[in-house]
Amino acid sequence: MHICVCVKRVPLTGGKITLTDDQRALSTKHLGFTVSPHEECGVEEAVQIVEREGGSVTVLTLGPAEAEEQLRDMMAIGADRAIHLLTDGEEWDPQATAAAIVAAIRADEQPYDLILFGNESADAGNYQVAIRVAHALGMPAVTGVKAISIDSDPAHPRAVCEQEVAGGRDIYELVLPAVVSVKEGINLPRYPSVPGRLRAKRKPLEASNPERPAAQLEMVKLVLPPDSGKQVQVLGTGADAAPAVVAVLSELGVL
């Protein structure tokens, strides 16, 4: 079972997000970086499948030179090799990203039984790349997956995928090779250990510079969601505040 997992270098989730002056990108001046949480779960799922079934795990990213750090982290938790499609750091649109990934997969000497994606990246969150890659490669695809099992029957290898829906789960059987996007929560990713990080430094990483195709999608601008804000009302000081506190509690219906 040979699996390719596509990951993306994104700003650390939970930090304060600001935009550049032209409102066309995230300002990352004061942010750290990581792998999108859904994709981190994708790598963990691939490693677990290979531990059960045998085979190999390749991680692939399209990003700046600094994204090598994230590739090494993924190799530290069990991926065997990495493919780095180098860019100048500017965000590529989903169509261009998918085209570069498809070209890299077709050029790789290793044919893949399963190509995993995160359901969406933590920054752009556009949900498109996995579907575009599956369409270009002529593979079946399912998205939003919360469980994967492999039926490795040599005559009819397939992946059985579970997708959460209201009131239960939908189950899909995909003939391999296939494309699957997974959601955070499908597993609990392991942390890179010190021995794992040392091994990751010796694992092969292939880098190339794909040519960016002419853009057919145009970014107009990004908009931050409205801040809910916080309000503070000073009710008084000392004993004088007690009646006001009682009045507020009465309004809330807790007295």
GROMACS .gro file of N, CA, C and O in nm, residues 22-123:
model
  408
   22ASP      N    1  -0.295   4.532   0.111
   22ASP     CA    2  -0.380   4.521  -0.008
   22ASP      C    3  -0.497   4.423   0.012
   22ASP      O    4  -0.575   4.401  -0.080
   23GLN      N    5  -0.507   4.364   0.133
   23GLN     CA    6  -0.617   4.271   0.168
   23GLN      C    7  -0.623   4.149   0.075
   23GLN      O    8  -0.730   4.093   0.053
   24ARG      N    9  -0.508   4.107   0.026
   24ARG     CA   10  -0.505   3.992  -0.064
   24ARG      C   11  -0.428   3.874  -0.006
   24ARG      O   12  -0.414   3.771  -0.071
   25ALA      N   13  -0.379   3.886   0.118
   25ALA     CA   14  -0.304   3.778   0.180
   25ALA      C   15  -0.302   3.798   0.331
   25ALA      O   16  -0.330   3.908   0.381
   26LEU      N   17  -0.269   3.690   0.402
   26LEU     CA   18  -0.253   3.699   0.547
   26LEU      C   19  -0.116   3.759   0.578
   26LEU      O   20  -0.017   3.726   0.514
   27SER      N   21  -0.112   3.846   0.676
   27SER     CA   22   0.016   3.899   0.723
   27SER      C   23   0.077   3.797   0.820
   27SER      O   24   0.017   3.766   0.924
   28THR      N   25   0.191   3.744   0.785
   28THR     CA   26   0.253   3.637   0.865
   28THR      C   27   0.378   3.685   0.939
   28THR      O   28   0.455   3.603   0.987
   29LYS      N   29   0.394   3.815   0.951
   29LYS     CA   30   0.516   3.871   1.009
   29LYS      C   31   0.541   3.818   1.149
   29LYS      O   32   0.654   3.789   1.188
   30HIS      N   33   0.435   3.805   1.229
   30HIS     CA   34   0.452   3.766   1.369
   30HIS      C   35   0.389   3.630   1.399
   30HIS      O   36   0.356   3.600   1.514
   31LEU      N   37   0.373   3.546   1.296
   31LEU     CA   38   0.308   3.417   1.315
   31LEU      C   39   0.407   3.302   1.297
   31LEU      O   40   0.498   3.310   1.215
   32GLY      N   41   0.389   3.195   1.373
   32GLY     CA   42   0.462   3.072   1.349
   32GLY      C   43   0.386   2.989   1.245
   32GLY      O   44   0.277   3.026   1.201
   33PHE      N   45   0.444   2.876   1.207
   33PHE     CA   46   0.382   2.794   1.102
   33PHE      C   47   0.374   2.648   1.144
   33PHE      O   48   0.453   2.601   1.226
   34THR      N   49   0.281   2.579   1.086
   34THR     CA   50   0.259   2.437   1.113
   34THR      C   51   0.195   2.374   0.991
   34THR      O   52   0.179   2.439   0.888
   35VAL      N   53   0.158   2.247   1.002
   35VAL     CA   54   0.079   2.178   0.900
   35VAL      C   55  -0.068   2.189   0.937
   35VAL      O   56  -0.104   2.183   1.055
   36SER      N   57  -0.155   2.209   0.838
   36SER     CA   58  -0.297   2.215   0.866
   36SER      C   59  -0.342   2.094   0.949
   36SER      O   60  -0.300   1.982   0.921
   37PRO      N   61  -0.425   2.115   1.052
   37PRO     CA   62  -0.464   2.004   1.140
   37PRO      C   63  -0.528   1.887   1.067
   37PRO      O   64  -0.499   1.771   1.098
   38HIS      N   65  -0.615   1.912   0.968
   38HIS     CA   66  -0.675   1.801   0.893
   38HIS      C   67  -0.566   1.719   0.823
   38HIS      O   68  -0.573   1.596   0.818
   39GLU      N   69  -0.467   1.787   0.769
   39GLU     CA   70  -0.362   1.719   0.694
   39GLU      C   71  -0.268   1.643   0.786
   39GLU      O   72  -0.217   1.537   0.749
   40GLU      N   73  -0.244   1.698   0.905
   40GLU     CA   74  -0.165   1.626   1.004
   40GLU      C   75  -0.233   1.492   1.038
   40GLU      O   76  -0.167   1.388   1.049
   41CYS      N   77  -0.366   1.496   1.050
   41CYS     CA   78  -0.441   1.371   1.072
   41CYS      C   79  -0.430   1.279   0.950
   41CYS      O   80  -0.429   1.156   0.965
   42GLY      N   81  -0.423   1.337   0.830
   42GLY     CA   82  -0.406   1.258   0.709
   42GLY      C   83  -0.275   1.181   0.710
   42GLY      O   84  -0.269   1.064   0.671
   43VAL      N   85  -0.167   1.247   0.753
   43VAL     CA   86  -0.037   1.179   0.761
   43VAL      C   87  -0.041   1.068   0.865
   43VAL      O   88   0.006   0.956   0.841
   44GLU      N   89  -0.100   1.097   0.980
   44GLU     CA   90  -0.111   0.995   1.085
   44GLU      C   91  -0.192   0.874   1.035
   44GLU      O   92  -0.153   0.759   1.059
   45GLU      N   93  -0.301   0.900   0.963
   45GLU     CA   94  -0.383   0.791   0.911
   45GLU      C   95  -0.304   0.707   0.811
   45GLU      O   96  -0.311   0.583   0.812
   46ALA      N   97  -0.227   0.774   0.724
   46ALA     CA   98  -0.145   0.701   0.627
   46ALA      C   99  -0.041   0.614   0.696
   46ALA      O  100  -0.020   0.498   0.658
   47VAL      N  101   0.023   0.669   0.799
   47VAL     CA  102   0.124   0.592   0.872
   47VAL      C  103   0.060   0.470   0.938
   47VAL      O  104   0.117   0.359   0.936
   48GLN      N  105  -0.058   0.487   0.997
   48GLN     CA  106  -0.125   0.374   1.061
   48GLN      C  107  -0.163   0.267   0.960
   48GLN      O  108  -0.151   0.147   0.987
   49ILE      N  109  -0.212   0.309   0.842
   49ILE     CA  110  -0.249   0.212   0.739
   49ILE      C  111  -0.126   0.132   0.695
   49ILE      O  112  -0.131   0.009   0.682
   50VAL      N  113  -0.014   0.200   0.673
   50VAL     CA  114   0.108   0.132   0.629
   50VAL      C  115   0.163   0.041   0.739
   50VAL      O  116   0.218  -0.066   0.711
   51GLU      N  117   0.147   0.083   0.865
   51GLU     CA  118   0.190  -0.006   0.975
   51GLU      C  119   0.110  -0.136   0.974
   51GLU      O  120   0.164  -0.241   1.010
   52ARG      N  121  -0.017  -0.129   0.931
   52ARG     CA  122  -0.100  -0.250   0.927
   52ARG      C  123  -0.080  -0.329   0.797
   52ARG      O  124  -0.075  -0.452   0.798
   53GLU      N  125  -0.074  -0.258   0.685
   53GLU     CA  126  -0.077  -0.322   0.554
   53GLU      C  127   0.060  -0.335   0.488
   53GLU      O  128   0.075  -0.409   0.390
   54GLY      N  129   0.159  -0.261   0.537
   54GLY     CA  130   0.287  -0.255   0.468
   54GLY      C  131   0.283  -0.151   0.358
   54GLY      O  132   0.177  -0.103   0.319
   55GLY      N  133   0.401  -0.111   0.309
   55GLY     CA  134   0.407  -0.012   0.202
   55GLY      C  135   0.489   0.109   0.242
   55GLY      O  136   0.585   0.098   0.318
   56SER      N  137   0.450   0.226   0.192
   56SER     CA  138   0.527   0.348   0.218
   56SER      C  139   0.435   0.469   0.218
   56SER      O  140   0.326   0.466   0.160
   57VAL      N  141   0.483   0.576   0.282
   57VAL     CA  142   0.409   0.703   0.288
   57VAL      C  143   0.498   0.813   0.233
   57VAL      O  144   0.613   0.830   0.278
   58THR      N  145   0.445   0.887   0.136
   58THR     CA  146   0.513   1.005   0.081
   58THR      C  147   0.433   1.128   0.117
   58THR      O  148   0.310   1.128   0.103
   59VAL      N  149   0.499   1.232   0.166
   59VAL     CA  150   0.431   1.359   0.190
   59VAL      C  151   0.474   1.457   0.080
   59VAL      O  152   0.590   1.459   0.039
   60LEU      N  153   0.379   1.536   0.034
   60LEU     CA  154   0.403   1.630  -0.076
   60LEU      C  155   0.349   1.766  -0.036
   60LEU      O  156   0.238   1.777   0.019
   61THR      N  157   0.425   1.870  -0.064
   61THR     CA  158   0.375   2.005  -0.039
   61THR      C  159   0.415   2.098  -0.151
   61THR      O  160   0.517   2.078  -0.218
   62LEU      N  161   0.333   2.199  -0.172
   62LEU     CA  162   0.364   2.310  -0.262
   62LEU      C  163   0.381   2.432  -0.174
   62LEU      O  164   0.286   2.476  -0.108
   63GLY      N  165   0.502   2.486  -0.168
   63GLY     CA  166   0.524   2.598  -0.079
   63GLY      C  167   0.666   2.649  -0.083
   63GLY      O  168   0.751   2.596  -0.157
   64PRO      N  169   0.696   2.750  -0.001
   64PRO     CA  170   0.829   2.811  -0.002
   64PRO      C  171   0.934   2.717   0.057
   64PRO      O  172   0.901   2.611   0.112
   65ALA      N  173   1.060   2.759   0.047
   65ALA     CA  174   1.170   2.677   0.097
   65ALA      C  175   1.152   2.645   0.245
   65ALA      O  176   1.188   2.535   0.291
   66GLU      N  177   1.091   2.737   0.321
   66GLU     CA  178   1.073   2.716   0.465
   66GLU      C  179   0.980   2.598   0.495
   66GLU      O  180   0.980   2.545   0.606
   67ALA      N  181   0.899   2.556   0.397
   67ALA     CA  182   0.807   2.444   0.419
   67ALA      C  183   0.879   2.311   0.438
   67ALA      O  184   0.816   2.213   0.478
   68GLU      N  185   1.011   2.309   0.413
   68GLU     CA  186   1.086   2.186   0.439
   68GLU      C  187   1.073   2.146   0.586
   68GLU      O  188   1.072   2.027   0.620
   69GLU      N  189   1.062   2.246   0.675
   69GLU     CA  190   1.048   2.216   0.818
   69GLU      C  191   0.923   2.131   0.843
   69GLU      O  192   0.927   2.034   0.919
   70GLN      N  193   0.813   2.166   0.778
   70GLN     CA  194   0.690   2.089   0.797
   70GLN      C  195   0.701   1.950   0.735
   70GLN      O  196   0.651   1.852   0.792
   71LEU      N  197   0.769   1.938   0.622
   71LEU     CA  198   0.790   1.806   0.562
   71LEU      C  199   0.874   1.718   0.654
   71LEU      O  200   0.844   1.599   0.673
   72ARG      N  201   0.979   1.775   0.714
   72ARG     CA  202   1.062   1.697   0.806
   72ARG      C  203   0.982   1.655   0.929
   72ARG      O  204   0.999   1.545   0.982
   73ASP      N  205   0.893   1.742   0.977
   73ASP     CA  206   0.808   1.705   1.090
   73ASP      C  207   0.721   1.585   1.055
   73ASP      O  208   0.701   1.495   1.138
   74MET      N  209   0.665   1.584   0.933
   74MET     CA  210   0.579   1.473   0.893
   74MET      C  211   0.661   1.343   0.875
   74MET      O  212   0.612   1.235   0.905
   75MET      N  213   0.784   1.357   0.830
   75MET     CA  214   0.870   1.238   0.821
   75MET      C  215   0.910   1.190   0.960
   75MET      O  216   0.933   1.071   0.982
   76ALA      N  217   0.915   1.282   1.056
   76ALA     CA  218   0.950   1.244   1.193
   76ALA      C  219   0.841   1.160   1.258
   76ALA      O  220   0.869   1.082   1.350
   77ILE      N  221   0.716   1.172   1.212
   77ILE     CA  222   0.610   1.091   1.270
   77ILE      C  223   0.583   0.964   1.189
   77ILE      O  224   0.491   0.889   1.222
   78GLY      N  225   0.663   0.942   1.083
   78GLY     CA  226   0.653   0.813   1.016
   78GLY      C  227   0.650   0.813   0.865
   78GLY      O  228   0.659   0.706   0.804
   79ALA      N  229   0.635   0.928   0.798
   79ALA     CA  230   0.641   0.929   0.652
   79ALA      C  231   0.781   0.890   0.606
   79ALA      O  232   0.881   0.919   0.673
   80ASP      N  233   0.789   0.824   0.491
   80ASP     CA  234   0.917   0.768   0.445
   80ASP      C  235   0.997   0.863   0.356
   80ASP      O  236   1.120   0.857   0.354
   81ARG      N  237   0.929   0.949   0.282
   81ARG     CA  238   0.998   1.039   0.191
   81ARG      C  239   0.911   1.161   0.168
   81ARG      O  240   0.793   1.164   0.207
   82ALA      N  241   0.969   1.263   0.105
   82ALA     CA  242   0.896   1.388   0.083
   82ALA      C  243   0.923   1.442  -0.057
   82ALA      O  244   1.031   1.421  -0.113
   83ILE      N  245   0.824   1.511  -0.112
   83ILE     CA  246   0.836   1.583  -0.238
   83ILE      C  247   0.801   1.728  -0.211
   83ILE      O  248   0.693   1.758  -0.161
   84HIS      N  249   0.893   1.817  -0.244
   84HIS     CA  250   0.874   1.960  -0.218
   84HIS      C  251   0.867   2.035  -0.351
   84HIS      O  252   0.965   2.042  -0.424
   85LEU      N  253   0.749   2.088  -0.382
   85LEU     CA  254   0.731   2.171  -0.500
   85LEU      C  255   0.752   2.315  -0.457
   85LEU      O  256   0.666   2.376  -0.392
   86LEU      N  257   0.869   2.368  -0.490
   86LEU     CA  258   0.911   2.498  -0.437
   86LEU      C  259   0.841   2.614  -0.506
   86LEU      O  260   0.827   2.617  -0.629
   87THR      N  261   0.798   2.713  -0.425
   87THR     CA  262   0.741   2.837  -0.477
   87THR      C  263   0.813   2.954  -0.412
   87THR      O  264   0.895   2.937  -0.321
   88ASP      N  265   0.777   3.074  -0.456
   88ASP     CA  266   0.837   3.193  -0.396
   88ASP      C  267   0.763   3.238  -0.270
   88ASP      O  268   0.794   3.344  -0.214
   89GLY      N  269   0.667   3.161  -0.226
   89GLY     CA  270   0.592   3.196  -0.106
   89GLY      C  271   0.457   3.257  -0.133
   89GLY      O  272   0.374   3.267  -0.043
   90GLU      N  273   0.432   3.297  -0.258
   90GLU     CA  274   0.302   3.356  -0.291
   90GLU      C  275   0.198   3.245  -0.301
   90GLU      O  276   0.225   3.136  -0.350
   91GLU      N  277   0.077   3.273  -0.252
   91GLU     CA  278  -0.031   3.174  -0.255
   91GLU      C  279  -0.071   3.141  -0.398
   91GLU      O  280  -0.092   3.230  -0.480
   92TRP      N  281  -0.081   3.012  -0.429
   92TRP     CA  282  -0.130   2.968  -0.559
   92TRP      C  283  -0.280   2.941  -0.548
   92TRP      O  284  -0.327   2.892  -0.446
   93ASP      N  285  -0.353   2.969  -0.654
   93ASP     CA  286  -0.496   2.942  -0.652
   93ASP      C  287  -0.519   2.791  -0.659
   93ASP      O  288  -0.429   2.714  -0.697
   94PRO      N  289  -0.638   2.742  -0.622
   94PRO     CA  290  -0.662   2.596  -0.618
   94PRO      C  291  -0.638   2.527  -0.751
   94PRO      O  292  -0.591   2.412  -0.754
   95GLN      N  293  -0.673   2.592  -0.862
   95GLN     CA  294  -0.655   2.530  -0.993
   95GLN      C  295  -0.507   2.508  -1.022
   95GLN      O  296  -0.466   2.399  -1.067
   96ALA      N  297  -0.425   2.609  -0.996
   96ALA     CA  298  -0.281   2.597  -1.019
   96ALA      C  299  -0.218   2.496  -0.923
   96ALA      O  300  -0.131   2.417  -0.962
   97THR      N  301  -0.263   2.498  -0.797
   97THR     CA  302  -0.210   2.404  -0.698
   97THR      C  303  -0.239   2.261  -0.740
   97THR      O  304  -0.151   2.174  -0.737
   98ALA      N  305  -0.363   2.234  -0.779
   98ALA     CA  306  -0.400   2.099  -0.821
   98ALA      C  307  -0.320   2.055  -0.943
   98ALA      O  308  -0.275   1.940  -0.952
   99ALA      N  309  -0.300   2.146  -1.038
   99ALA     CA  310  -0.224   2.112  -1.159
   99ALA      C  311  -0.080   2.072  -1.125
   99ALA      O  312  -0.026   1.976  -1.181
  100ALA      N  313  -0.018   2.145  -1.030
  100ALA     CA  314   0.120   2.113  -0.991
  100ALA      C  315   0.126   1.978  -0.920
  100ALA      O  316   0.219   1.899  -0.942
  101ILE      N  317   0.029   1.950  -0.835
  101ILE     CA  318   0.026   1.822  -0.764
  101ILE      C  319   0.006   1.706  -0.861
  101ILE      O  320   0.074   1.603  -0.853
  102VAL      N  321  -0.085   1.724  -0.955
  102VAL     CA  322  -0.111   1.619  -1.055
  102VAL      C  323   0.015   1.590  -1.136
  102VAL      O  324   0.051   1.474  -1.159
  103ALA      N  325   0.084   1.695  -1.178
  103ALA     CA  326   0.207   1.676  -1.257
  103ALA      C  327   0.312   1.602  -1.176
  103ALA      O  328   0.382   1.513  -1.228
  104ALA      N  329   0.324   1.636  -1.046
  104ALA     CA  330   0.424   1.570  -0.962
  104ALA      C  331   0.390   1.423  -0.941
  104ALA      O  332   0.478   1.336  -0.942
  105ILE      N  333   0.262   1.392  -0.922
  105ILE     CA  334   0.220   1.253  -0.902
  105ILE      C  335   0.243   1.171  -1.028
  105ILE      O  336   0.291   1.057  -1.023
  106ARG      N  337   0.211   1.229  -1.142
  106ARG     CA  338   0.233   1.158  -1.268
  106ARG      C  339   0.381   1.136  -1.296
  106ARG      O  340   0.419   1.034  -1.356
  107ALA      N  341   0.465   1.230  -1.255
  107ALA     CA  342   0.609   1.219  -1.282
  107ALA      C  343   0.679   1.126  -1.185
  107ALA      O  344   0.790   1.080  -1.213
  108ASP      N  345   0.616   1.097  -1.071
  108ASP     CA  346   0.680   1.014  -0.970
  108ASP      C  347   0.687   0.869  -1.018
  108ASP      O  348   0.591   0.817  -1.074
  109GLU      N  349   0.799   0.804  -0.994
  109GLU     CA  350   0.814   0.665  -1.033
  109GLU      C  351   0.727   0.573  -0.948
  109GLU      O  352   0.698   0.460  -0.988
  110GLN      N  353   0.687   0.621  -0.829
  110GLN     CA  354   0.608   0.539  -0.738
  110GLN      C  355   0.458   0.560  -0.764
  110GLN      O  356   0.404   0.667  -0.738
  111PRO      N  357   0.387   0.458  -0.818
  111PRO     CA  358   0.242   0.472  -0.832
  111PRO      C  359   0.176   0.461  -0.694
  111PRO      O  360   0.218   0.383  -0.610
  112TYR      N  361   0.071   0.541  -0.673
  112TYR     CA  362   0.006   0.544  -0.543
  112TYR      C  363  -0.128   0.472  -0.545
  112TYR      O  364  -0.206   0.484  -0.640
  113ASP      N  365  -0.153   0.398  -0.437
  113ASP     CA  366  -0.282   0.333  -0.420
  113ASP      C  367  -0.385   0.428  -0.360
  113ASP      O  368  -0.505   0.415  -0.386
  114LEU      N  369  -0.337   0.523  -0.279
  114LEU     CA  370  -0.426   0.615  -0.209
  114LEU      C  371  -0.360   0.752  -0.200
  114LEU      O  372  -0.241   0.760  -0.167
  115ILE      N  373  -0.436   0.856  -0.233
  115ILE     CA  374  -0.386   0.993  -0.220
  115ILE      C  375  -0.475   1.062  -0.118
  115ILE      O  376  -0.597   1.074  -0.137
  116LEU      N  377  -0.414   1.107  -0.008
  116LEU     CA  378  -0.489   1.169   0.101
  116LEU      C  379  -0.467   1.319   0.104
  116LEU      O  380  -0.357   1.369   0.077
  117PHE      N  381  -0.573   1.390   0.137
  117PHE     CA  382  -0.571   1.534   0.160
  117PHE      C  383  -0.640   1.563   0.293
  117PHE      O  384  -0.719   1.482   0.342
  118GLY      N  385  -0.613   1.681   0.349
  118GLY     CA  386  -0.700   1.731   0.454
  118GLY      C  387  -0.828   1.784   0.390
  118GLY      O  388  -0.827   1.823   0.272
  119ASN      N  389  -0.937   1.784   0.465
  119ASN     CA  390  -1.064   1.826   0.406
  119ASN      C  391  -1.057   1.970   0.355
  119ASN      O  392  -1.116   2.002   0.253
  120GLU      N  393  -0.985   2.054   0.427
  120GLU     CA  394  -0.958   2.190   0.379
  120GLU      C  395  -0.837   2.242   0.454
  120GLU      O  396  -0.809   2.197   0.565
  121SER      N  397  -0.765   2.338   0.395
  121SER     CA  398  -0.649   2.395   0.462
  121SER      C  399  -0.694   2.494   0.568
  121SER      O  400  -0.803   2.551   0.559
  122ALA      N  401  -0.610   2.513   0.669
  122ALA     CA  402  -0.648   2.599   0.781
  122ALA      C  403  -0.647   2.747   0.745
  122ALA      O  404  -0.703   2.828   0.819
  123ASP      N  405  -0.584   2.783   0.633
  123ASP     CA  406  -0.581   2.926   0.597
  123ASP      C  407  -0.684   2.959   0.489
  123ASP      O  408  -0.780   3.032   0.513
   0.00000   0.00000   0.00000
